[in-house]
PDB file of C-alpha atoms in Angstrom:
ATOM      1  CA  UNK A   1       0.000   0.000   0.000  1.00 46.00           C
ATOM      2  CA  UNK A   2       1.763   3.816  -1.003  1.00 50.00           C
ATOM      3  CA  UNK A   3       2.564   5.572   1.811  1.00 54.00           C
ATOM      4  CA  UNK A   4      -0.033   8.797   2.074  1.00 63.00           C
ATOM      5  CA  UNK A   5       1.462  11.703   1.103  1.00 69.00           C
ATOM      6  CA  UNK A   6       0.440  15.062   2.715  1.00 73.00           C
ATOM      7  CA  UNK A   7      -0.518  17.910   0.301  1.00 89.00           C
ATOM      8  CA  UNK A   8       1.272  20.256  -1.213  1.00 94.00           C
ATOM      9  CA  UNK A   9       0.465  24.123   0.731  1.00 94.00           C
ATOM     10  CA  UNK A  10       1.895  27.864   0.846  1.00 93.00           C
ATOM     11  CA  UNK A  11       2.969  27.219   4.361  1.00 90.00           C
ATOM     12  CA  UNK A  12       5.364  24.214   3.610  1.00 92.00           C
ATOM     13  CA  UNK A  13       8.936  25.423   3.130  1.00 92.00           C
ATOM     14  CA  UNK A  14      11.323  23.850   0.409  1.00 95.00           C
ATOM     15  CA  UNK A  15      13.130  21.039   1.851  1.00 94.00           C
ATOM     16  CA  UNK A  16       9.427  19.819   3.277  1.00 92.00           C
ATOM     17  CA  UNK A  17       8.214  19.752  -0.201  1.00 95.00           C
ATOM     18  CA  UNK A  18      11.279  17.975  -1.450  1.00 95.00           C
ATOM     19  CA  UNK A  19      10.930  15.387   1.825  1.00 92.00           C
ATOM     20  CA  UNK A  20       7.364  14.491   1.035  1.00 92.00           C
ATOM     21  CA  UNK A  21       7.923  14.482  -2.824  1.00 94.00           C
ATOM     22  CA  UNK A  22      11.205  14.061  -3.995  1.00 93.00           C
ATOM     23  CA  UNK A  23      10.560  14.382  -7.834  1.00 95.00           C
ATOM     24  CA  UNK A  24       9.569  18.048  -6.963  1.00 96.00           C
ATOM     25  CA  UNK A  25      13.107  19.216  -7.277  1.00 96.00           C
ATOM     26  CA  UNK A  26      12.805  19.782 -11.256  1.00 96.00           C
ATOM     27  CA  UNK A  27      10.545  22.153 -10.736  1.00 97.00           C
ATOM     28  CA  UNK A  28      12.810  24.214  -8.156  1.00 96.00           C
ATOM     29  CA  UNK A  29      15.394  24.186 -10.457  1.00 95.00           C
ATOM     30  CA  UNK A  30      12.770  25.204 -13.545  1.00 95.00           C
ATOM     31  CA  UNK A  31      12.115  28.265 -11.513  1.00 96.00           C
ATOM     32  CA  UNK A  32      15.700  29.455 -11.032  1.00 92.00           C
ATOM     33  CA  UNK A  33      15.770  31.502 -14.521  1.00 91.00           C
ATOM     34  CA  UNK A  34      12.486  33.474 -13.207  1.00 92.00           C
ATOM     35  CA  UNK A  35      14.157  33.460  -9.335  1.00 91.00           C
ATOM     36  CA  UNK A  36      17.221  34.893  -9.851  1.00 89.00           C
ATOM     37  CA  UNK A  37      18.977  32.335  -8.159  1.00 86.00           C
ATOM     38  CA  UNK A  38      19.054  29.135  -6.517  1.00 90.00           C
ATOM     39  CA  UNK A  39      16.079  28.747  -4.514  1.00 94.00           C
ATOM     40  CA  UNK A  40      17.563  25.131  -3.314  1.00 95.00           C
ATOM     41  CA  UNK A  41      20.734  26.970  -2.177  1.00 92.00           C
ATOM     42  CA  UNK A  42      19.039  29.944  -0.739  1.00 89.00           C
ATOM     43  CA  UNK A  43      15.442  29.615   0.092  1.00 92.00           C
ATOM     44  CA  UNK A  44      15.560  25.811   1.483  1.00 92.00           C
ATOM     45  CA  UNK A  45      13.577  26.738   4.710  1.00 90.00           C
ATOM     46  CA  UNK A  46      11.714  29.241   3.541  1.00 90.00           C
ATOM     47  CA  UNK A  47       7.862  28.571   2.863  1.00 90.00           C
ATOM     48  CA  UNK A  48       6.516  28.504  -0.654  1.00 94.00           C
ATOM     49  CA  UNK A  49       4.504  31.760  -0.161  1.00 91.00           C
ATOM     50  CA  UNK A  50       7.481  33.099   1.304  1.00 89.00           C
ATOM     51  CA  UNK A  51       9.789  32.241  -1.972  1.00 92.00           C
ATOM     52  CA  UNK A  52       7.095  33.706  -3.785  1.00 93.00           C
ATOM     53  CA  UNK A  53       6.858  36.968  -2.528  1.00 90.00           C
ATOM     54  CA  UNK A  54      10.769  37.091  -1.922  1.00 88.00           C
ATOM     55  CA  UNK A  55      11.841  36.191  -5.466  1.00 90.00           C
ATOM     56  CA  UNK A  56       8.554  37.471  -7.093  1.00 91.00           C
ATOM     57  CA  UNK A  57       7.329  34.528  -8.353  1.00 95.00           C
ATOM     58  CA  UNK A  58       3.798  33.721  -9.367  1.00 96.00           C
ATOM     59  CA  UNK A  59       2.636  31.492  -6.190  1.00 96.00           C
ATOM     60  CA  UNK A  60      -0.664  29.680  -7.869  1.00 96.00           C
ATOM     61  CA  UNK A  61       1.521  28.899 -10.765  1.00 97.00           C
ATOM     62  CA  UNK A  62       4.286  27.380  -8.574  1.00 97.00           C
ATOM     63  CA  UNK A  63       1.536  25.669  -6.465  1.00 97.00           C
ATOM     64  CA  UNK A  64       0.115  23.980  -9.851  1.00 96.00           C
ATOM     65  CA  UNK A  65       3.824  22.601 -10.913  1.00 97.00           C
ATOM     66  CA  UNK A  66       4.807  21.240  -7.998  1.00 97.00           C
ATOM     67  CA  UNK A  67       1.193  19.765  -7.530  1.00 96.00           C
ATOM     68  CA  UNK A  68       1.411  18.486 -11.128  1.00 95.00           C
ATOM     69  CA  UNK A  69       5.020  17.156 -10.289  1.00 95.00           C
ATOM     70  CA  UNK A  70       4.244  15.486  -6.817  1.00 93.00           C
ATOM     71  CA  UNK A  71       1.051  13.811  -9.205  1.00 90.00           C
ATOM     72  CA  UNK A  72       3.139  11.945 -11.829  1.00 81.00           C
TER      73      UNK A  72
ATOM     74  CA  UNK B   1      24.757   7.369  21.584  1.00 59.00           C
ATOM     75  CA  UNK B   2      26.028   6.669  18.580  1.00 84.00           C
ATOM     76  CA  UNK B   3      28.170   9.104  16.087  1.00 87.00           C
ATOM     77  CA  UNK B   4      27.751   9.365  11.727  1.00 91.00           C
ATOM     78  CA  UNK B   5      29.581  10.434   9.594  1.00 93.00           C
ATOM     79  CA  UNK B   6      28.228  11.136   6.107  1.00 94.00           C
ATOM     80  CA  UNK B   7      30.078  12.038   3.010  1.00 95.00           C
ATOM     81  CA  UNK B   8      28.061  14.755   0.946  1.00 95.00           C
ATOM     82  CA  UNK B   9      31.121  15.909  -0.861  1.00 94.00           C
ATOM     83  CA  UNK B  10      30.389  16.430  -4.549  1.00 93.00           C
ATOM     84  CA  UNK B  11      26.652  17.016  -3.946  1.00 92.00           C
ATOM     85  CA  UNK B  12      24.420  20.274  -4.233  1.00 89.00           C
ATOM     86  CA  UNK B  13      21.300  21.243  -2.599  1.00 90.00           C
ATOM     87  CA  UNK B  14      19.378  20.398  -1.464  1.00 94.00           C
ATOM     88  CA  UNK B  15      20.689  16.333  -1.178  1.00 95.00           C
ATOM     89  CA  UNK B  16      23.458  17.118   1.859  1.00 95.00           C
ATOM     90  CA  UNK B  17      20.427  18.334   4.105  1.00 95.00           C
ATOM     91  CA  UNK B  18      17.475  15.513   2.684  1.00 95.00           C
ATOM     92  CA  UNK B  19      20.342  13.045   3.852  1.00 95.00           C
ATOM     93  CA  UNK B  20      20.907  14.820   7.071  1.00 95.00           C
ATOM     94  CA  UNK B  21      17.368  14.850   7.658  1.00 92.00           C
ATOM     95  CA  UNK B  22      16.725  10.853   6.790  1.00 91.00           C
ATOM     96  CA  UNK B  23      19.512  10.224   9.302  1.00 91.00           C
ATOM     97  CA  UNK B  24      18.457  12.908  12.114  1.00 90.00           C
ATOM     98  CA  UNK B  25      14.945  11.296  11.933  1.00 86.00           C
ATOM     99  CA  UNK B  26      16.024   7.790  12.890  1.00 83.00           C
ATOM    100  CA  UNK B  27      16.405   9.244  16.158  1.00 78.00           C
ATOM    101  CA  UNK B  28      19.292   7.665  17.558  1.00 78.00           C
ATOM    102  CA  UNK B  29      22.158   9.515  16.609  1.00 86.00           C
ATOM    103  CA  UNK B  30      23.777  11.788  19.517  1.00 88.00           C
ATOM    104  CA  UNK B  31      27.035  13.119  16.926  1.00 91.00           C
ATOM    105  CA  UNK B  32      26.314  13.696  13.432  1.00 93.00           C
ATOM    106  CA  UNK B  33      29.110  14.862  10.915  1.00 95.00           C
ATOM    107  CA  UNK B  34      28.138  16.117   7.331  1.00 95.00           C
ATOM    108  CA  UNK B  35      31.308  16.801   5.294  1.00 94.00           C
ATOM    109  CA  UNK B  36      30.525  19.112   2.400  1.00 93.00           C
ATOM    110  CA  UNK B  37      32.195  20.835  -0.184  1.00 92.00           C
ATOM    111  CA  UNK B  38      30.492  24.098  -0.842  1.00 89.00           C
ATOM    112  CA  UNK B  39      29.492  27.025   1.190  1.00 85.00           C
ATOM    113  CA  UNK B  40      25.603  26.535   0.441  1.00 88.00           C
ATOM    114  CA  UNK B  41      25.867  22.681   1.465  1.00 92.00           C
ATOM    115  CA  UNK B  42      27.539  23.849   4.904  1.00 91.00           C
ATOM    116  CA  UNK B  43      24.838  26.478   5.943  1.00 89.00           C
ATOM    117  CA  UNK B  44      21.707  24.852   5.088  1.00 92.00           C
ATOM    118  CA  UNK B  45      23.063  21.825   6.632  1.00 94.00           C
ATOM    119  CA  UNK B  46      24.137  23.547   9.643  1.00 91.00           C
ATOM    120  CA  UNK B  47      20.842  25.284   9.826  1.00 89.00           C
ATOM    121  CA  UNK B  48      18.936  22.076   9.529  1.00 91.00           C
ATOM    122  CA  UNK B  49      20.800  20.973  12.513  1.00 91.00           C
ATOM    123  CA  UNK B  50      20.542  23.940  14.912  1.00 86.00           C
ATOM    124  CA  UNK B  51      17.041  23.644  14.181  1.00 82.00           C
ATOM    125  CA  UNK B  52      17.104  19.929  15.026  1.00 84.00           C
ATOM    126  CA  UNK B  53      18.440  20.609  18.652  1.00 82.00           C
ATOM    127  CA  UNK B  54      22.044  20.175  17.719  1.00 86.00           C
ATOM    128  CA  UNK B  55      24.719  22.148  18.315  1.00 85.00           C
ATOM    129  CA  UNK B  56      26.851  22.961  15.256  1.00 87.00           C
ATOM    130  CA  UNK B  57      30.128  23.438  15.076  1.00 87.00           C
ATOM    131  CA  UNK B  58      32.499  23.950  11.342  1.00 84.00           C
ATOM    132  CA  UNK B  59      35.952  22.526  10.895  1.00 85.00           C
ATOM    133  CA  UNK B  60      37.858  22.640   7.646  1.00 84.00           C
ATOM    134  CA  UNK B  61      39.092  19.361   7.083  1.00 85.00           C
ATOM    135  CA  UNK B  62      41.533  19.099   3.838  1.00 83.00           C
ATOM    136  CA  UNK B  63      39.874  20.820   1.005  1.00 84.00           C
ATOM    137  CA  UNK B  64      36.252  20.332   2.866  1.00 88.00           C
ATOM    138  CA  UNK B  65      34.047  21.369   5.267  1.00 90.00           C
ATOM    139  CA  UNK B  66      32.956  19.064   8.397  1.00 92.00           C
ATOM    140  CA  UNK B  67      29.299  20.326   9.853  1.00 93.00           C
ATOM    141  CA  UNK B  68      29.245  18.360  12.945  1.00 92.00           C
ATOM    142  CA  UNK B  69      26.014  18.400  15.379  1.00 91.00           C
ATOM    143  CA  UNK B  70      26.080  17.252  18.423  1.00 89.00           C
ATOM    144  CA  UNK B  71      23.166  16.592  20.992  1.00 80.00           C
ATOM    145  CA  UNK B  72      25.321  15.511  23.746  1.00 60.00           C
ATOM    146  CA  UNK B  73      24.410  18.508  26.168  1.00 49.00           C
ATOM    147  CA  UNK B  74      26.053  17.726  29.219  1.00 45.00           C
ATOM    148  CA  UNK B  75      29.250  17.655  28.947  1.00 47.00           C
ATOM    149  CA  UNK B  76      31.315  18.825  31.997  1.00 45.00           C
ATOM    150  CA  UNK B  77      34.573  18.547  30.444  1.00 49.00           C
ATOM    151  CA  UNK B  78      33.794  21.339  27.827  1.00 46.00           C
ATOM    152  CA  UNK B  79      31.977  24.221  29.304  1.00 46.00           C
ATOM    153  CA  UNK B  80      32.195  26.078  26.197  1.00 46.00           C
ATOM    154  CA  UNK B  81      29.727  23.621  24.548  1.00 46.00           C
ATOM    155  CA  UNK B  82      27.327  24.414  27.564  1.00 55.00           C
ATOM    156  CA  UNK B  83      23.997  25.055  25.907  1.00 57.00           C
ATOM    157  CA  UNK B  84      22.384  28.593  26.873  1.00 57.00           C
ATOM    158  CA  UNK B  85      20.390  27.154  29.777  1.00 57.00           C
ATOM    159  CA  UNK B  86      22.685  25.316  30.815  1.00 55.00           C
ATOM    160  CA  UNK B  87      25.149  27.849  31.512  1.00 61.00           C
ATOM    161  CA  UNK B  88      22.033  30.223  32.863  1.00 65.00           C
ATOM    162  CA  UNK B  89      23.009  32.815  30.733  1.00 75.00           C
ATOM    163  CA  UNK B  90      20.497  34.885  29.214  1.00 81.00           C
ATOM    164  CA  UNK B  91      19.761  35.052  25.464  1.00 87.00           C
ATOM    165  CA  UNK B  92      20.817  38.800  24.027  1.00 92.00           C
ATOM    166  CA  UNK B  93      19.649  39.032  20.530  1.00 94.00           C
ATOM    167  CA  UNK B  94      20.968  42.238  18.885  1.00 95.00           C
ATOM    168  CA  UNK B  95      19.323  43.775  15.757  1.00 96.00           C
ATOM    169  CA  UNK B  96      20.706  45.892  13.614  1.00 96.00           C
ATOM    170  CA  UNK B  97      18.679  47.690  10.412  1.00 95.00           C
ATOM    171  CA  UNK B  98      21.421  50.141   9.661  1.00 95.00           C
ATOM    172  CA  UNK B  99      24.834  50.129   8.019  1.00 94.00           C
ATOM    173  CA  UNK B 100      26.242  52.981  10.172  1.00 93.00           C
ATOM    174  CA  UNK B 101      25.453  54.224  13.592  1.00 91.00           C
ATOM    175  CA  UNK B 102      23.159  57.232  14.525  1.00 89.00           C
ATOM    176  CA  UNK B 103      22.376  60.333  12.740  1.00 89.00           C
ATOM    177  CA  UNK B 104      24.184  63.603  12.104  1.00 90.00           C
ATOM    178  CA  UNK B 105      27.312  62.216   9.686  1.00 92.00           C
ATOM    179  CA  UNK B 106      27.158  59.088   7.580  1.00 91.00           C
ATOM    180  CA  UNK B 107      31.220  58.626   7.635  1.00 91.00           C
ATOM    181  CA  UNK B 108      30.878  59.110  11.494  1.00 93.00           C
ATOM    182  CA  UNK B 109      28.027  56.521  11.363  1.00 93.00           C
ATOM    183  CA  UNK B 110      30.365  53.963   9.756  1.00 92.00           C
ATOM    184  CA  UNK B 111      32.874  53.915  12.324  1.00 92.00           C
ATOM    185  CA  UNK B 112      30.742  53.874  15.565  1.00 93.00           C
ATOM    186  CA  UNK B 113      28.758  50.848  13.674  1.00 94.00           C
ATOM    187  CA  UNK B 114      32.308  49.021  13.046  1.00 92.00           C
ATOM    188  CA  UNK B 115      33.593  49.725  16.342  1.00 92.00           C
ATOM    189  CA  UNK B 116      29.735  48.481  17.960  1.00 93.00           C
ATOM    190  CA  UNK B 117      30.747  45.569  16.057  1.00 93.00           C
ATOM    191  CA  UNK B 118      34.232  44.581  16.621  1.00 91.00           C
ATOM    192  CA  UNK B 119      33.080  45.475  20.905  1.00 91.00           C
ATOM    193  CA  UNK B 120      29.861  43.546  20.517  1.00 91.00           C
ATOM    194  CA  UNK B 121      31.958  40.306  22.105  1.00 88.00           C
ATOM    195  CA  UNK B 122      32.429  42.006  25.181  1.00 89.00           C
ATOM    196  CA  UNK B 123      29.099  40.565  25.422  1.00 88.00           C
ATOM    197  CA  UNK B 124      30.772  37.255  25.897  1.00 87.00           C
ATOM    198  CA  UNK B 125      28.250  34.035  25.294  1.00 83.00           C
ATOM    199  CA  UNK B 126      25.437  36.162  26.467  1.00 88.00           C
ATOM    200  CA  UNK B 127      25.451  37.471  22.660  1.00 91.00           C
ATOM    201  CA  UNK B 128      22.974  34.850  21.508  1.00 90.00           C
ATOM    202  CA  UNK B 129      22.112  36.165  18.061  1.00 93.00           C
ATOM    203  CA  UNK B 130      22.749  38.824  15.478  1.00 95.00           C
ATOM    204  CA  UNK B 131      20.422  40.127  12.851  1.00 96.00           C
ATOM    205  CA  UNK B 132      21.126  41.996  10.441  1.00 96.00           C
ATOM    206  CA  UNK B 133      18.403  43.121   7.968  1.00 95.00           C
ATOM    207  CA  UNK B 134      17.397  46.389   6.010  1.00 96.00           C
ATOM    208  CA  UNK B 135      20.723  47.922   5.410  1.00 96.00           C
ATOM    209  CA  UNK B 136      22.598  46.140   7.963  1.00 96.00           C
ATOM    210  CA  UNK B 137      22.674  42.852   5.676  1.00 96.00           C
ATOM    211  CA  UNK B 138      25.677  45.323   3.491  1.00 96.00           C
ATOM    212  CA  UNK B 139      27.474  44.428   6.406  1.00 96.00           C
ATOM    213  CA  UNK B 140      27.680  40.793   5.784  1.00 96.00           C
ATOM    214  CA  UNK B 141      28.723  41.019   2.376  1.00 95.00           C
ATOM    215  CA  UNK B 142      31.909  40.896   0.480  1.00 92.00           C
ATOM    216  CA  UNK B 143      33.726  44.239   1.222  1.00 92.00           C
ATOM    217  CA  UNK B 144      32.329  45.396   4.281  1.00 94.00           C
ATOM    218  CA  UNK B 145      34.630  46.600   6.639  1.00 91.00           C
ATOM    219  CA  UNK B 146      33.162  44.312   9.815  1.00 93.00           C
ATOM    220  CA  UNK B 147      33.470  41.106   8.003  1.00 92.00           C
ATOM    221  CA  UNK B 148      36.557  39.917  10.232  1.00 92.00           C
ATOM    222  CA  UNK B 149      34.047  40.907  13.484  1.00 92.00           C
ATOM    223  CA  UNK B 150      31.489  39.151  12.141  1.00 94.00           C
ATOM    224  CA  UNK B 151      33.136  35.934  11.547  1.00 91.00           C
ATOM    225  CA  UNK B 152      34.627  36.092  15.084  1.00 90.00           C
ATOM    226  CA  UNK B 153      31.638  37.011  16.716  1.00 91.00           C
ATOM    227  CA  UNK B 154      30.133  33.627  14.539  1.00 88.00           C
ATOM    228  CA  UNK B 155      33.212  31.395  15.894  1.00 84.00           C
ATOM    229  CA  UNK B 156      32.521  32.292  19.104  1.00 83.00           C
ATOM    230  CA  UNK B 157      29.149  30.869  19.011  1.00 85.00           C
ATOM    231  CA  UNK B 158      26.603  33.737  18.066  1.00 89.00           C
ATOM    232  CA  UNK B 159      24.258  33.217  15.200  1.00 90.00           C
ATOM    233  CA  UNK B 160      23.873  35.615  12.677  1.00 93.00           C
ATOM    234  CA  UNK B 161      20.883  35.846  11.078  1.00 92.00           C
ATOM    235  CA  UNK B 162      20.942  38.012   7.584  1.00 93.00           C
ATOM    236  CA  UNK B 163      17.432  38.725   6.054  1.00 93.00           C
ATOM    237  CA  UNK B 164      16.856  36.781   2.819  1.00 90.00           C
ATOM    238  CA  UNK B 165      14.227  39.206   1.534  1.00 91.00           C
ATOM    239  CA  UNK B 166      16.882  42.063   2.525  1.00 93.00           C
ATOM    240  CA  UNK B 167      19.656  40.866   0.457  1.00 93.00           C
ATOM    241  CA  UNK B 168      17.588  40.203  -2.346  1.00 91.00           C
ATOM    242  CA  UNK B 169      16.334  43.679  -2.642  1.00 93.00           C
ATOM    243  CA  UNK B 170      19.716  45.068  -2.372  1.00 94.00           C
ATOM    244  CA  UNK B 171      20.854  42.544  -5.181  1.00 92.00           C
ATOM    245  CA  UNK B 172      23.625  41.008  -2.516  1.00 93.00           C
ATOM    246  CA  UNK B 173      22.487  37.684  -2.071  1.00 88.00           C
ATOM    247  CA  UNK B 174      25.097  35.948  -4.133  1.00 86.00           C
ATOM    248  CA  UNK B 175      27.295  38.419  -2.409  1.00 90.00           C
ATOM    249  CA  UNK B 176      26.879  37.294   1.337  1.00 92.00           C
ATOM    250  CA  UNK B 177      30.069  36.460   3.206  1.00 92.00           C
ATOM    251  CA  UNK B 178      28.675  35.536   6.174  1.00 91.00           C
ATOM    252  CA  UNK B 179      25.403  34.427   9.141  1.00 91.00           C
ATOM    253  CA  UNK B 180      22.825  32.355   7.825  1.00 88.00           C
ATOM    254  CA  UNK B 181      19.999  33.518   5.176  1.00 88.00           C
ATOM    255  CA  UNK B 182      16.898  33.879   7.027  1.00 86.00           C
ATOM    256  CA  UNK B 183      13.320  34.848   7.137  1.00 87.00           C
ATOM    257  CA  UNK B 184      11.163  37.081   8.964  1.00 86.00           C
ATOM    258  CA  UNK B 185       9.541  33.832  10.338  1.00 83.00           C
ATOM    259  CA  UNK B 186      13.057  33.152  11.489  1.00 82.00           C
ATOM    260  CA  UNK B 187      13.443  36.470  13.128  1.00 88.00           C
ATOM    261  CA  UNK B 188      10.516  36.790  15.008  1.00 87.00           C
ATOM    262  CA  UNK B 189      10.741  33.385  16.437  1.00 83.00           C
ATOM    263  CA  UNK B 190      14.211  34.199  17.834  1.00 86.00           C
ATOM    264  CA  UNK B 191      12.986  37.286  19.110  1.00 89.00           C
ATOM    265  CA  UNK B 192      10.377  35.618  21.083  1.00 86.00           C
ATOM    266  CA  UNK B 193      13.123  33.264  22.525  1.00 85.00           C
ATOM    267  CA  UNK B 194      15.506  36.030  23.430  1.00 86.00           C
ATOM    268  CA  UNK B 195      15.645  37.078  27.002  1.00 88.00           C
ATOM    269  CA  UNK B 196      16.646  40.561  25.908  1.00 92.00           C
ATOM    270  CA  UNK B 197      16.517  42.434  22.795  1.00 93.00           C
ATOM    271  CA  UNK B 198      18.955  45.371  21.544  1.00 94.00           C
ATOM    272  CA  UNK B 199      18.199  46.999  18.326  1.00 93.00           C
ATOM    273  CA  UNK B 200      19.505  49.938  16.268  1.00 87.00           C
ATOM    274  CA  UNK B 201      17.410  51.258  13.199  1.00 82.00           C
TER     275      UNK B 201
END
């Protein structure tokens, strides 16, 4: 039986993401163009809302990828 | 008790801390070291284990760097590893959201705030935390004068906390020579746990 999985949300920070759904890293590194830098370097603990308003990043599209990433 | 060492040499984040974290989660390890061989790798790991209950300390060990945690409070032997309450000293967390000192002359300013700094450990391990944010994070980038206070005050066994969102907006992230990227979650939770809070604006 696969081990339940909690949902992505704003509030999780990077390296909880990544814990619960490894395959999510692609999309961190997609986002580094639009970032600016290395969110995995530099924004690890930060939450997702928090990245998002940091680096200026859309945070309903981010949301979607990493939703549609933690899916496949 | 048991002691690990893991070899994350050759490895980018965020793999050194998802290992750190698979190991720290089994529960039973009391010493933990992490060699790494970039500067990213060795703060979020060492970050990951402060906020694990560990107690971090950095050697450079040939080319690389060993992050080693340890949760082995007590230890009589080494008073300097004493945690906070152990030692019953209070928690001073200084802020600082300026890159000089007072008003009336800028150059002026920039010497008092250098020689605040390079005094600061007069404070001894009362000096729990430093955080630098607004303009203060110039201070922990390449070039600033304080840099050689800043590391000392680091070795000693402050943290330094430099706003993330700070050095961003100044363009200095990549710049940083120094104290952990943080948060403002970050910040405010360490301001709750201070005993005493200093700040200059």
């Amino acid at each position: 039986m696969a081990e339940e999985k909690a949902p992505i949300t704003p509030e999780m920070t990077i390296v909880e993401v990544l814990s619960q759904h490894r395959q999510t890293e692609e999309v961190f590194r997609r986002y580094e163009g639009e970032a600016q830098g290395c969110l995995l370097c530099h924004a690890l603990f930060d939450t997702l809302e928090e990245v998002a308003a940091t680096y200026r990043l859309d945070l309903d599209r981010l949301m979607q990828d990493l939703e549609e990433s933690a899916s496949e | 008790m048991t002691s690990r060492e893991l070899d994350c040499r050759g490895q980018a984040c965020p793999h050194p801390v998802l290992k750190t974290k698979e190991i720290v989660e089994q529960g039973e390890v009391s010493q933990l070291t992490v060699l790494v061989d970039n500067d990213a790798a060795r703060e979020n790991v060492s970050r990951f284990l402060e906020r694990s209950g560990y107690q971090v300390q950095v050697a450079v060990r040939g080319g690389d760097l060993a992050v080693t945690g340890s949760r082995s409070p007590k230890r009589p032997d080494q008073p300097a590893a004493k945690t906070w309450e152990e030692a019953a000293l209070r928690k001073i967390l200084v802020l600082v959201g300026t890159d000089r000192l007072g008003t009336g002359d800028d150059e002026l300013g920039r010497k008092l705030i250098a020689s605040f700094l390079g005094t600061l450990k007069e404070m001894g391990r009362e000096l729990w935390c430093l955080v630098l944010l607004n303009a203060g994070v110039k201070l922990a980038v390449a070039g600033s004068e304080v840099l050689a206070s800043l590391k000392e005050l680091e070795q000693d066994g402050a943290m330094v906390l430099v706003c993330g969102t700070c050095l961003t907006h100044f363009k200095l992230l990549e710049q940083k020579q120094v104290g952990e990227t943080t948060n403002m979650l970050d910040i405010v939770t360490h301001m709750q746990l201070a005993e005493k809070v200093i700040s200059f604006t």
